[in-house]
Structure formats: C-alpha cells, structure tokens
Amino acid sequence: MRIYNYYYASYRRKKTKPTLIKVMKLALLLSMVTMLNISAMVTSHDKKLSILVDNVQLRNLFLEIENNSEYVFFFNTQDAQLDEKVSFSTRDEGIESILKALLLKTPLDYIMLEGNFVVIKSKAEMQQNVITGKVVDSEGRPLLGVNIIEKGTTNGTTTNENGDYSISVSSRDAVLVFSYIGYLSEEMQVGAQMIIDVSLIEDIELLQEIIVVGYGTMKKSDVTGAIVSVNEKSLNEVPSANLQLALQGKAAGLEIQRIGTAPGSDAHIRVRGDRSITGSNNPLFILDGIPFEGGSLNDIDQNAISSVEVLKDASATAIYGSRGANGVVLITTKRGKSGESSISYNSYYGIVKVARPYKMFDAEGYAAMRDAGTGSWGYMEQELESMKTGRSTNWQNLMYEDGYVTDHNLMALGGTEMTQFNIGGGYFKETSILPGQDFTRYSLRANVNTKVGKRINIGLNTLNSVNVANGIQFINEQPNTSGFSNTPFGGSIMFPILTLSPLMPAYDSDGNILIRPGGNSEDRENQYNPLLLKENTNEWVDRTRRLRTFNTLYAEVDLINGLKYKLNLGLDYRQQEFNQYQGRDSYFRTRDQSARARVNNGDGWGYTIENLLTYQNVFADKHNINVTALFSAQEDHVHNTLVGKEGITADFIEFYDLNQSDPEATLTLSGNESSWAILSYMLRINYNFNDRYLITLTGRADGSSRLAQKWHYYPAVSLGWNIHNEGFMKNLEILSIFKLRAGYGETSNQSVDPYSTLGGVSNYIGATAVRYNYGEQRVSGYYINKIPDRSLDWEYTRTVNAGLDFGLLKNRISGTVEFYYAKTRNILYNVTLPISSGISGQFLSNVGEMENKGFEFTISSVNIRSGSFTWSTDLNLFLNRNKILKLYRDIERDVQNQLHVGHPFNSIFDYEKIGIWQLNELDSAQAYRQLPGQLKIKDQNNDHRIIYGEDRKVIGSGEAKIQGGITNRFTYKGFDLSAVIYARFGGTLVSYLHQPTRGYVTIMDGRRNGLEVDYWTPENPTNWFTLPQEANDFKITPPNAATSWQTLGYYDASFVKVRSINFGYTVPQKYISKIRINALRIYFTAQNPFLLYAPYVTKWNGVDPEPTGTGTIGGVGQPDNLRISGNNPALVIGPSTPPTRSFLIGLNITL
Amino acid sequence: MKTKYCKPVIILMTLTLLMVALCCSDNYLEEEPKTIFTTAYFEKPQGIEDAVYAAYAFMRYIYTPNASTALFHEGTDEWTYGEQPRNNSSGDNLQHKECGEYSLTSGNAAIPQIWNNSLPAINLCNGIIEFAPNTEGINENRKLELLGEAHFLRALYYFNLVTQYGGVPLDLGSGDLKLNTTPFFGFNRDNPAELLIKNYQAMIDDLIFASENLPTMKNPDNHRLTKAAALHMLAKVYVMRHYTPAAQSTDVQNAYDAAMKLIENQEMYGVALQQNFADIFKQGNEYNTEILYAVERIPGDNTNNMQTDPSGIGGLENHCSSNFTPNYQQPIGGLTLIDGRPLQYNRPLRKIAPTKWLTMTCFADKDNDSRYHATFRTLFRTASVNTPGTQAYDDYIQLLHDNGLEYGDTAWYLPDTQEEANAIFARGVKYFVVGPDNWYTNQDLTYMMHPALTKNNDSLRVAFNDAPGRPYPVCRLGETYLLAAEAAMLLNNNDKAAELINVIKRRAAYTPGATEQQVNERYAIIAVSAGDINLDFILDERSRELAGEWVRWSDLAVRGKLYERAIKYNPDVTGLIGETTGKYYIRPLPQSQIDAINDPDREKYQNPGY
C-alpha cells in the first residue's frame, strides 16, 4: 500500500491504527454512503473482476474496486476529474484492461506497481518522474512523517504511517533529501531508480537533544559540563544480569571492572579514577532523581532503564555537592507515552558454556612436575596405580556443566494526553557452570503520570525486585555484603577442582564418590571431593536473597509563566538475608566439625524529600534563563542481625531453625546499625545568550549528620560557547557542531562513616572482650577507643574540565573531547596517634592529597549509508592518571597499606623479577644465596643482597594506559548486526593463580596439582617459573622465598575483548500484521564470544584478564604487596569460576 | 489558577512547608547511634561502672604478661634471662635477652608493654573522673567509691610509667589529667624533669583522694580497692619520691605515717598478715587478708581473663609463673622423667631465671627462713599430663618401672646445698639431682635446671599450655611493713625499722606444724636489730619477701642501686658495665611513640642515650 501525499487513498484493511489513517477512514466512510446500493456490484475472483456500475463517480468506483479486490488505489482526492461519473460493466476482466477501458476517455492514466498498487494520475503528470519508496529506521521500522525534498526546490512530500512515499521529481538528475528529527539526513541521487528505499540512521546527538542533568533536563546544546549519555538501545546490546556489565566499554571516563565471575556478582565502577584512600570511590547513583542508596545495581532490571547519564566533572556534579566528587550516574527508567497502548514482550534464552577452562597439568605433566621438584611428598597408592594404568582425572570436566540464562519481560505502555503509564514485570535467571551457583530476579514496576487540570502533573514511579543468588559466598570467600557487615563463612570451591591430583580417581572401585581424594599430607587429608557439591546438594545452602522496593511520588505545579514547583518524594526499602548451612562431614565440614548455619538478616530504608522550583524564560528573544532551586532532605537507615549456630541437628533444617541444635554448641550473635541524614539547598542558574554564550552557575549547601561541622558549600561555574551558531561559522557547512566548554568546581565525597566524629567506647580490644572479675563476679568493661573528632571533614575535590563537542558533515560524524584535572585534598588517612594521646590504634585524619588527570574521546559516525545498508560506529577512548601527592606529614610510603607518594593509588610495590638463575650463573646466584632454578630478583640498591625492606619498589599499577570501547552497528533491510568490543591497554594485573603461596595453584610442592606453567629444570632453562620446590625448604630456598614468589604473579593486563555480538531480524510488517503483531524482532546474541588480545591468557596460561575479585578473594594470607581490606581493596585474579561465554536467542514482540 | 485546583496546590505547599520545618529542626542532623557507645555512656550509672571495670582490667596488661616480666625483673640482682632467650635470641626471647644484658634499644618489643597500655588506661581514668560527677541515678557514696578507684588506678598506672620511663605527660592533649578530646599529634614532654615533679604530686594527690574515699573495709571475697591499698601505695610513692630529684622533705614522714596508719588499724581495714608465708600464695587462698589489691583473674576462665589465645605469649597472657619455670621435661642421658607438662608444674617457658645471688646469698639461710621454700619449687615428682588408661600413660608408667620408679616418686631434686647434692650423688639415686653449683645461670649450662618460682602457680588451668588465671597480688601488707621500716630508717629510727622488719621475720620463721619453740628458735636466728638496718639490708629483705613480685627493677632503679647491685650480683648484665649513670636507669620510650609525634625534631623527646 502506498499513499502519495497528495493522493488520498482508500484503505482496505480494517485494523489500521495510526490516527492519521483514522481521519482518512472517516472521509472514506462518508464517501461510501453514496454507493452502498451498488457495493455488491463489484466482485472479484482470482484477480478477475466483475463490475456493473451506473453513473458512479470514478473515485467511488475505484474505492469499490479496492474494497472488493486485492488492489489498492492511490489518487489525488482533489482531482476534479475523478468526480466524473461513469457507467461500466464487465465480467471476469483483468484489472489492467478494466482500467484501460475506464480511463480511455479521461485525461487520467494509471500505473501498476508491485504489490497490487494502482496509481491514478493525470496523463500530464505521468510524463514527470515519479519516485516511490519506503523509509525505515536502522531496525527496519517504518518512519512516519519523514520529509522528502527534491534538493534545491520546494517540491516535497512526507512518508505515511508505513514509511511509504511517492514524489514526482523534475528530472532524473534530481537529488532527494530525506530528513527526520532525531535522524541523520540522507541524500539520494535519483538517476534511473523508480523506487528508492531509505534507512535512516539515528543521530545520537540529536536524538538525545534533551538530556538528564540532575534535578532536571537540559538541551544538549546548552550543557556546559562533562556528561556522557548511554541510551537504551546501546545498553540492550549487552543483555546482562545488571547494568554495570551492560555499561562496560560504553562511556568514556566510566571505568567498569568485573569483581566476580559468579552469576549476580557486582562490579567495580569508577568515574575518572580513585580519590579516596579509606572511603568509597563508588559514584553516586541516582535513580529517577532519587539517590539509590546502599544497594546493589542487581536490584534494577535492565529492561526498565531508558537511559544512563554519567556526570563527570565538578561543574556537572556540584549540584550533588558533598556527594558529587566520585561522579554521578543518573539512571532514568522508562515512562509512559500518550498514544495508543501497546504491550511488548522481550525474552531471551541462552546457554552458558565454559569459555576457557584452566590449563592445569594433566596426569603425566603432574607426575613430571612432582618428579622434577624437591618436594618430599610421596605418591598415594591410587596415584601409583594410575601411573601404571594410565588413568587420569580431569576434575574440571567432572565439575563443569552448561548453565543457562533467560530473561522474560513484559511491558505495557500508553496513555492519553492526560494520563500515561508504563507498567511491566520481569524474570531473569542465570545459572553457572558450577553446581549451586545461580542468580534469579523477579521484578515489577510501574510508572503512572497524570495531569490534574492544566497546571498540575502528578505521578508515581515504583520499582520492585526480589533477587536470589546462590553459591556466591562460598565460591568467592567474600561476601556480597552491600552494607551489611558480617563476613559469612568462606570456602573455596574452585581450589580443589584445580588442585586435586589428576592421578587420583574421583570415584572408588564401586563407583561411589571417593570422599577424600586429597592426598599425601595432613592438610590435604580433609579435602573433600568437590563432586559432593554436585551430588549431595542437601548438605549445603549458600543463599543471598534481596528485596527492594524503590518508589518515587512526584507532583509538579505550573505556577506562573515559566515558574514551576515540583515535589519529589522517594521511599526506598531494601531487605537482604544471607543464609548459609554446612552439614557435618560434608564438603565444608570435616568429620569432627559439627553442622553449622547462619542467618544474617539486614534491612535498610530511607526517604528523600525534594522541593524544586524551576524558572525558565526567554527575554528579548536572546536571553535564555533557567533557574533551578532545591531544598531536599534525606535519611537512610540500615540494620542487620546475625545469628549463627553450630551443632545443627539434621541437614533438612538447614538454617531455618537454629534452635534445632546442640544447646552446648557455639552460638554467634551480632548486630549493627547505621543511620544518616543530609539536608541540602541548591541553586543553579543557566544563562545563554542567543544560543551562543552559555554560563552555568551552581551552588550547593549540604548539611550532613556525619560531621561535627555540619554545613559545607560547593560552588561551580562553567562556560560554553556554541561557535557553530556564530555568524562567521554559518557558511562552514562541514562543521555542524563546534562547541567549547570549560568548567571549574569543588565537590566532596561522603567518605566519613556515620558516627565517626562522635568518638567511642568499646568493650572489645580487637577480638578480645574487655573483661574483669571481682572474685566470682564477672564483669565486662568499656574503655575509650576512639577520640571524638569535631574537626573531621570531607575529602574535597576541585576539578577543571575543558571539553569540545563537534559534529561534522551534518552530524554524520560527531564527538566529544574532554580534558580534566582533579585534585583531591583533605584525604582521610588512618594515622597512628602517638599513644601518649591516650588512644591506641589508628585515627582517621584529613591529611592526604591525590590527583587525577585525564583525557576522554568519544566519536560516533555513520560510515556507510548506501540504500538500505548502513554501518555506524561508536568509539570511546579514555585514560586517567592517578597519583598520590601526599599522605601524612613527610611519609613517602606506607607499605602496609600500599600507598606510595608519587605513584598511582593502585600501584604494586614488590621485588622486580628479572628471570630465573641459570646453570651458567651459579656463582652470581650463590652470591645472592640462590641456586640455579630460583628466582633472579633485581638488586635495586646494588648491595649484593636481596632484602625485603630494601629491594622492593613500585613495579607497576593496575591503572590502564588507555581503555575504551567500540560498537559497530550494521543494518540491511530488516537485518541488524552489532558488535561491542571492550579493551584496556597497559597496567599490571595481579594473578593469585601464579603466586605460589597466594593462590596455592602454582606452589608445585608435590602436594597439589597446578596451573600448567613452564617451570625451570636443568634441561629446561626457562625464565618464567622456578624449579618446583617446597615453600619453606630453607635448605634450598632463600629467606623470604615465598614473598619473592609473588613476583611470578604480575602480568600485562592488556586485553581486547568482544563483549557481545548481536544479530537481529525485524520481521516485515506485512507478515506479522496478519497475526496482530505490530513489531517483531528475533535476535541472536553471543556474549563474550572471543578474546581478541590478552597476553595473560595466550602467553601465560591465565584464563581471563579481568579481575575475579578483590583483596584475598580465592587466595590466602595477608600479602603486603596488596591492599586487601577496607573500602578499596586491590583487584586480583584468583582461582574463581572460569570465564564463560553464552549464546542467546531472543525475541522482542510489540502488540 | 482556577479554584478547583487551588486546594491540592495549597495542600501540597503546606505539606512541603511542614517538611521544611521538620527537617530544619536542629536535631535532624544529630546522630544517635544504637550499636556503638560513646563517652555519653559514662554518664549513665552502668556506664560509669563499666568504665571502672575496664580501668581495672587494663592492669592485666601491666601485671604479668610476658613482656612485662622482662621490664620488671630482667637484669637485676635477682633475675637474669633464661635458657630460651639465651639459645634462641629472636622474637620475644630477644626482648628478654636485651633487657637482661642491657643491650636494649627503643625498638625492643617489650618496651611498649607498659607505655602503650598505661596511657589509654590513664585517659580512661581521666574520663571516669570527669564523667562520674555528672552521672545521674547513682548515689553519692557509690560515686565517691568509683572516683576513688579511678584515682587509685590512675596513680598506679602513672607509678609504673614514671618508675620505668621517667617523667611522662600529665597532659594527653586536653590539659593536665584531663580526658583527651582532641586528636593530639604532639607530645607534652619537653622537660621530663619538671614532669617528674608533677607526676609524683599527681600520684600522691590521687592516692590521698583514694585513701579518703575508697571503702574502708576489705571485702573477703574479692580484691576491689579499699583504703588499705591506697594507704599502701601512698606510702610506696612517698618512699620512691624520696629517692628522686622530685623529693620533698616531708616524703619520708608522710610515707611512714601512711604505712603506719594501715599497720596500726589493720582490723578497721579488714586486713592482716597471713600466719604462714606460704599461705599468701596458696592456690585456693587467693582472697586472704594480707593481699590489699590484686589484679584479678579466675582459674580456667580464659575468656574472663582476656586470654583470647591462652597458649600465646603475646600482650595479655599471664606468665607470672610459666616464664620462671625451667625445663623439667629435658632428658638427662636420654631419659625424661616427667611426661609432658603436668598442670602443677607450669608450662616451662624458661624466659627468666634466678641469679645465684638470689638463691644462694640472699636466701643463704634456707632452714630458718621459710620464705625460700615458699618461693621456689625444688622438688618435682614424676607425673604425666596424660590420663590413666591411655596408651601414652601406660607407656610412661612402663618407662618409670624400667627405671625403677613409681608414679609420684621424685623426678628432680634441687637440694639446698651442694654438699647435700654431692651426698645424694654419692649415694646414687634413680632421679635427677642438681646441686646449687650446677643450677642454670648463663655461666653454667650443665643441667638447664634451677629452682622454679612457685608464687602464683595455677594448677587449675584448662590445658597444659594455657596461661595461669589467678589473682596476682600487687599490694600486700607484708610489703607495707617493709615500706614502713624503710621510712623509719630514713627517719633515722632504726629501732622502729628493726621492729617492723622483725614482724616479717617472725612470720618467716613460722611453718605449719612447727612448735612455738621451734619458731622462736628460728626467729632468734633470723631476727635483726637496729644496727643491721641500712638500705642494702632493706633491699635484701625485699628480695626475700618479694622475689618475683613485679617490683625489683624499679625498686633498684629508683633507689639508685641498680648499677651497684646488678653489676655485683648478676654476671650477665654485661651491657651495664661502665654505664654508671644515665641511659639504663630509665627505659627508652617506644620507637612507635617517637615516630608518631608530629614534630620534625621528634628525637628530642627520647630519653637520653637511646
């Protein structure tokens, strides 16, 4: 069906929807009244028509034919020639001969088009060049109202609701210009084509012309701060359990690193680097205007999000004052729209497979390694037998199984001018390749907005989710505590899978699981068979369940011209329960340990009240002013209770009734509470002159419960110059956007915990309870363990930012370049007070300084646009350089906390490995009390000794030299293909896997299997790994051998990863409209399909270059080369769930 | 605006204004923690009691952990370092050796023990003294008692600091004797000599307050502080001050008066000497009338005793007896006669050993003075840590039989004289005999055995490696007599001094079962007369009475007798040779203290010579 804009057409199908069509239908109905009596006169059979009419207007005849046949007519309703009445009769005639006969005596002519379309035009018109075609978006959806103009003329038309158009052009040399708001304009040479189909590319810049800036929205062209925006479509390219992973590689300046491999794991998010030593460096998350406190982003269903904006510099974040320094991530959820209601269903299902198993020694390699080494542990009987028979066990293969991931999401949206709604619900589940690990989320949400009269707008937005994660705590040995402070039981599952001897059978001769296949030394005797985890699932529980309900109620009143008042009320409740159970004589508890369980139940709640006054006006056409004033109050509370008990009577009780246990057995109880409040006033003035000169002034005052000196003020100023709007630029067509921005401001982070300034008394000294007795009377004492500190203050960051936005070739290429420098002062640092102050232990004080500087580059381009094929690219590249400027007093380094003045916060301080001592270096090796086959460490001070205190230096840091992401999108007719690539270059990763006494996976002491590394033997003079030896064999290893072994775990962290490949097909409407579907897209996604580059994996046998956790995750001990505790532990790679790739098939349906 | 919508708007705005009003009220930003305690807790009746409990509890860091053993005893005439520090000079053994031979530096790990644990306790006492007057809901008498306890304890913490390190700050950051409420990075110790004067005056003021406000009558079931303890300490501090540059002319008289007030009013205070010296320390008799104040613990209750790692040798475990115990498990000729570490014999940690002077010269008369045998164990019987019925036990019995011994027979015997030892040797016995000539000193390593200090042995521990858990006497009436005698001597009243000392001597002559005549005969031999009295005699007598009771090093250092007597009687104090003044008579301040001071010229705060 095609409709010329100047032809009204009849329309055959009954279920057309768009409103424009309705109008036409009405016109049609009216005209049909006159011909009701003859309607039966046209019949059709097998494309043959029978007609019998008498004195009927031509136009009515065409309509009648259309109603009774497959043909669709296009004609100009204004054409008086159609009013001519005709009488005509024929039987079983083809359409063309009918038309020929009918039109013979008229000045009209017809054209038959593909698909039973009939165009009726005057014969004169037919001489012109008529071009028809269809305009769609990149996903093949028709675009309504696209302007099509013959270049250099006023001749133009627009597309109908199906994206169809027809235009007569003056000649074959004409050029058609297709333009549409939010899309890049397209020009097409007519040439010999009769039909020109066009697919328009969304203009990211223009589409997001209005962006969310915190306490409001703003025209992108008016923005003066550093803000990056990620839209829904871009997020959906990486379907994942949570937002973080979808954002990875999508926004310049937003660094997202994985910190866990189990389903539902969180991620490590930094906006322009770290700036606090002891406090959190996480950005502030704002969900629909309300701070999203103390929780996991896992609570948010990705399907609910319509856009994410990241505010990066102080001029953008100063409106969040005391909480702005770490950057602000604004998450906006989907809203209702007026118009016809629609229901959409999005779903995918996929399988999860191990991408790369760990490369461990096989039976033969294991035996060779043991024989090569100095370890004195003998082989077990079964091992000797295996050596004879060639039996070998691949523990990884036994344990891994395919997982799956699935998501179902239902959304209804619609509304009228007065009321709009968007309601939906979702179900997400991901299971792991290890037994017992999974993550499930159930979510419900609603957004309803309605007008009350002309001036009041009220609405409610509610997001609710329940999620259940299993198996995270045991696997990672680290809790996903999210504000609840008690450490759960640990227990590494991966470790035995990797280190059990491949010579040991997994099953005994009767086919039963060999319970303790540990081995030849005391500490391995109690290593239970990990297969028990798979088989005896009733013996353990490891569950985290969270509930969250996040609600916002708002009301907006239009007061007088441009002045609005808005009230925002946020109410947030979250509850989290950790449940653990470990049965007796099970994988987790040896024979002499009783069953134990614990329940850690915590909840948090808070409210936010925001009062906003906004004023917007334009004076004298050129002075645009926009003022936002805020008063807000927020409170938040968390509380948790932990109960733990040993001696649980039976497995089936799990954690449900701890009283069903041995009354004498150990009982653990603890609780914690924390509350805070913040009051804020904010004023922001945006002024722009003639869309050219922009200025934003921001001031915020925050009063916080956490400080003794409660109130602080945050100023910021930023300027912008839309150079492209200047007269002298008007003629420079190549530059469509050219804008300079600069900003300066001060913000802080809330790095002081509640109650920090109060001082404190305690009845514990470390783990020792302060007790005393008077004879038999036992008492518990309280002493002063924290000094009140009225001077404790925030950490302030001053940022200077300069940015350039550009658009070239009518924004076919657009991008942004940003430079910034941020200096944080007053950094809180634990200093040791002289004990003569009467307080033992460390004391938090505002003493340090740190800087971050960097560069960010974003570019979007449409590379190819040819007919229905397009290729576009989004690229972002960024780098951040962090440096500690000052710690405390004149301290240059604090080794214990891994802080080094003049180096990045995440630097690594250790020996420098230069190789392995070789046989021909015997003399030099002995001078260092070493032997060939042992580590050659650089003698930093050249004193011919390797001393722990003297020969270590900063040997690297986790900071990437440059990182970024690239997304390529291709469309061809209904097909779309996109690929998201994420890359980091430079930096050093810390691999516990390769640190013999950290991960114990490369210890090679003859007691356990290990990662297949190239170790030194007299016959194999490698420079990678040492001769296999026991950790504390001082006969052959030098003092501190175990600490110098850490140097085996530092590798280049660079990688290039394909995060996802998406291939979709949008089914053309003509196939689906019959089954009452408006839109249908089917797609296939491969997640993490390839590693394009990763020396750690390809050269050094690692499995994945991304971190698996923080601190001691999957490792042991207190490595003093790393910061392992506090808010900012180092990111490390430990023996964790191996990397997976998943293959999804999905579908989006809109009804 | 049309009237129809005025209403909701008005309601909205009113609501908003209400909220603004609510939020702006002063307490919106006030913190009210629920799970953490602040000093506000001390203004509640239970809070102030709990604070006093902690002030008592911190004394456990001073009295009797491993590190303080070294600071109170090593390198004196009485004690030298034991076999472990001698053979393995790393870790805590190094602390002992450095203290014992005077090679210690500010980095010595024993040095912070008293410093680091006393100063926070003093700050706590300051807090109690500041908060208690504001505490509501507690009666005034009780308040005064609590204040008395805080004053006493503060004085005792200061006493140990001052006698070890010299003048120490009274101002921890917020003024003299005030609870410190500022994070203070300085160190108010510009002039230690001046501080010393203030320190002693503060202690005396505190103890006078305590002696007036503590309860009068000693409770027979516990060692909560009473006036008696305060008078004892007051006398002691006056005596000590007399020997320092801070001395006042009235000190001796005041010391005498305080001590005599206690001695003459024993009944009123509910105190008395034990008839039998050995009974003072007998297990089960911890709450006897002679002990004026003890740092309390409960046998077998490691949690109460704050011994999180009861087999540890760190900061809190009580090693008052195990540190002094020689290696009775050692094999002689391949034979070990004691099976494991039976509870009654302590854990042989071997950190410290008596000098020959103490065992042979000071306690020359082991027959008439019962205190030698009440102080030292010289007989160990065969015993096993294993229980009958176990294989290990049976094996041990078999071993005894193989060597002609039964369970409970003598295993080790350390005769009083070498002659006796020689005679036993000549006779030939199946057990091990070690005569005084071969007792362990660093000069004689034949047997690594020496008399074992038994005062405060605890045989009711849970496990054989657990640290003991008995109340440790800090002030006892026996010492009050000696302080009174010393004051009398200094007042040139040697008659009175001799009279007071003879009370102690008469008690020393007593043993249970002895007839009055026997006791009188012994007393006649050991009794003294005015002519015998001088400072050295007083110090000798203090050794006989107080050996191993956490007093000796400061007794000598403050009285200016350390050099003379240590050089004379302890051949291991090699580092002290030639160091007649300065350095070693006070301890270095811990390096961690010095390092933390925010003053580029921080080394100036260190004691001279370190």
mmCIF file of C-alpha atoms in Angstrom, chain A residues 895-1009:
data_model
loop_
_atom_site.group_PDB
_atom_site.id
_atom_site.type_symbol
_atom_site.label_atom_id
_atom_site.label_comp_id
_atom_site.label_asym_id
_atom_site.label_seq_id
_atom_site.Cartn_x
_atom_site.Cartn_y
_atom_site.Cartn_z
ATOM 1 C CA VAL A 895 53.953 -0.177 52.627
ATOM 2 C CA GLN A 896 51.399 -1.864 54.816
ATOM 3 C CA ASN A 897 48.573 -0.044 53.065
ATOM 4 C CA GLN A 898 50.286 0.019 49.694
ATOM 5 C CA LEU A 899 50.389 3.787 49.433
ATOM 6 C CA HIS A 900 53.269 5.414 47.638
ATOM 7 C CA VAL A 901 53.581 9.136 47.162
ATOM 8 C CA GLY A 902 54.153 9.997 43.523
ATOM 9 C CA HIS A 903 52.539 6.788 42.301
ATOM 10 C CA PRO A 904 49.010 5.691 41.479
ATOM 11 C CA PHE A 905 46.724 4.603 44.272
ATOM 12 C CA ASN A 906 46.610 1.074 42.914
ATOM 13 C CA SER A 907 50.336 0.684 42.451
ATOM 14 C CA ILE A 908 52.138 -2.533 43.264
ATOM 15 C CA PHE A 909 55.215 -2.468 45.442
ATOM 16 C CA ASP A 910 57.377 -5.521 45.268
ATOM 17 C CA TYR A 911 60.592 -7.119 44.149
ATOM 18 C CA GLU A 912 61.329 -6.964 40.483
ATOM 19 C CA LYS A 913 61.725 -10.327 38.821
ATOM 20 C CA ILE A 914 64.347 -10.389 36.126
ATOM 21 C CA GLY A 915 64.303 -14.070 35.387
ATOM 22 C CA ILE A 916 65.475 -17.384 36.731
ATOM 23 C CA TRP A 917 69.049 -18.120 37.706
ATOM 24 C CA GLN A 918 70.527 -20.376 35.064
ATOM 25 C CA LEU A 919 73.151 -23.078 35.389
ATOM 26 C CA ASN A 920 75.879 -20.897 33.938
ATOM 27 C CA GLU A 921 75.160 -18.230 36.549
ATOM 28 C CA LEU A 922 75.941 -20.419 39.517
ATOM 29 C CA ASP A 923 78.475 -18.047 41.025
ATOM 30 C CA SER A 924 76.364 -14.917 40.825
ATOM 31 C CA ALA A 925 73.375 -16.897 42.083
ATOM 32 C CA GLN A 926 75.289 -18.101 45.095
ATOM 33 C CA ALA A 927 76.443 -14.590 45.841
ATOM 34 C CA TYR A 928 72.758 -13.879 46.389
ATOM 35 C CA ARG A 929 72.323 -17.096 48.374
ATOM 36 C CA GLN A 930 70.405 -18.615 45.488
ATOM 37 C CA LEU A 931 70.776 -21.582 43.245
ATOM 38 C CA PRO A 932 70.046 -22.082 39.580
ATOM 39 C CA GLY A 933 66.347 -22.642 39.093
ATOM 40 C CA GLN A 934 65.428 -19.985 41.595
ATOM 41 C CA LEU A 935 64.135 -16.505 41.098
ATOM 42 C CA LYS A 936 66.506 -13.836 39.945
ATOM 43 C CA ILE A 937 65.395 -10.679 41.712
ATOM 44 C CA LYS A 938 66.746 -7.287 40.834
ATOM 45 C CA ASP A 939 69.111 -5.938 43.454
ATOM 46 C CA GLN A 940 67.651 -2.444 43.492
ATOM 47 C CA ASN A 941 70.272 -0.840 45.688
ATOM 48 C CA ASN A 942 73.099 -2.901 44.321
ATOM 49 C CA ASP A 943 74.389 -4.017 47.702
ATOM 50 C CA HIS A 944 74.618 -7.657 46.632
ATOM 51 C CA ARG A 945 71.887 -8.696 48.982
ATOM 52 C CA ILE A 946 68.184 -9.094 48.397
ATOM 53 C CA ILE A 947 66.466 -7.643 51.409
ATOM 54 C CA TYR A 948 62.744 -7.390 51.791
ATOM 55 C CA GLY A 949 62.866 -3.932 53.257
ATOM 56 C CA GLU A 950 65.296 -2.531 50.720
ATOM 57 C CA ASP A 951 64.938 -4.115 47.346
ATOM 58 C CA ARG A 952 61.311 -3.592 46.619
ATOM 59 C CA LYS A 953 59.948 -0.719 44.622
ATOM 60 C CA VAL A 954 56.840 0.289 42.788
ATOM 61 C CA ILE A 955 56.885 -2.110 39.884
ATOM 62 C CA GLY A 956 53.570 -1.294 38.296
ATOM 63 C CA SER A 957 49.986 -0.435 38.895
ATOM 64 C CA GLY A 958 46.537 -1.578 37.968
ATOM 65 C CA GLU A 959 45.991 1.620 36.029
ATOM 66 C CA ALA A 960 45.318 1.118 32.336
ATOM 67 C CA LYS A 961 47.303 3.298 29.955
ATOM 68 C CA ILE A 962 44.257 3.686 27.813
ATOM 69 C CA GLN A 963 40.941 1.950 27.627
ATOM 70 C CA GLY A 964 37.698 2.187 25.791
ATOM 71 C CA GLY A 965 35.096 0.501 23.729
ATOM 72 C CA ILE A 966 33.896 0.335 20.195
ATOM 73 C CA THR A 967 30.474 -0.610 18.978
ATOM 74 C CA ASN A 968 29.826 -1.260 15.315
ATOM 75 C CA ARG A 969 26.315 -1.494 14.005
ATOM 76 C CA PHE A 970 25.205 -2.691 10.604
ATOM 77 C CA THR A 971 21.747 -2.747 9.160
ATOM 78 C CA TYR A 972 20.470 -4.095 5.939
ATOM 79 C CA LYS A 973 16.769 -4.009 5.302
ATOM 80 C CA GLY A 974 15.324 -5.831 8.265
ATOM 81 C CA PHE A 975 18.611 -7.209 9.463
ATOM 82 C CA ASP A 976 20.773 -5.652 12.105
ATOM 83 C CA LEU A 977 24.124 -6.645 13.451
ATOM 84 C CA SER A 978 26.117 -5.077 16.219
ATOM 85 C CA ALA A 979 29.363 -5.922 17.937
ATOM 86 C CA VAL A 980 30.604 -4.444 21.195
ATOM 87 C CA ILE A 981 34.301 -4.557 21.895
ATOM 88 C CA TYR A 982 35.868 -3.555 25.188
ATOM 89 C CA ALA A 983 39.583 -3.010 25.565
ATOM 90 C CA ARG A 984 42.169 -1.999 28.110
ATOM 91 C CA PHE A 985 45.795 -1.448 27.363
ATOM 92 C CA GLY A 986 48.637 -1.278 29.830
ATOM 93 C CA GLY A 987 48.653 -1.780 33.553
ATOM 94 C CA THR A 988 49.676 -4.751 35.597
ATOM 95 C CA LEU A 989 47.345 -7.435 36.769
ATOM 96 C CA VAL A 990 47.840 -9.432 39.934
ATOM 97 C CA SER A 991 47.318 -13.113 39.390
ATOM 98 C CA TYR A 992 46.953 -15.123 42.583
ATOM 99 C CA LEU A 993 46.873 -18.079 40.263
ATOM 100 C CA HIS A 994 50.513 -17.538 39.523
ATOM 101 C CA GLN A 995 51.572 -16.538 43.033
ATOM 102 C CA PRO A 996 52.548 -19.851 44.571
ATOM 103 C CA THR A 997 51.779 -19.011 48.181
ATOM 104 C CA ARG A 998 48.759 -16.851 47.497
ATOM 105 C CA GLY A 999 46.523 -18.915 45.308
ATOM 106 C CA TYR A 1000 48.419 -22.161 46.005
ATOM 107 C CA VAL A 1001 47.670 -23.106 42.436
ATOM 108 C CA THR A 1002 51.271 -22.838 41.317
ATOM 109 C CA ILE A 1003 53.006 -23.893 44.505
ATOM 110 C CA MET A 1004 54.356 -27.046 42.854
ATOM 111 C CA ASP A 1005 55.377 -28.561 46.162
ATOM 112 C CA GLY A 1006 54.242 -32.026 45.218
ATOM 113 C CA ARG A 1007 51.083 -31.900 47.257
ATOM 114 C CA ARG A 1008 48.683 -30.492 44.716
ATOM 115 C CA ASN A 1009 48.214 -30.045 41.046
#
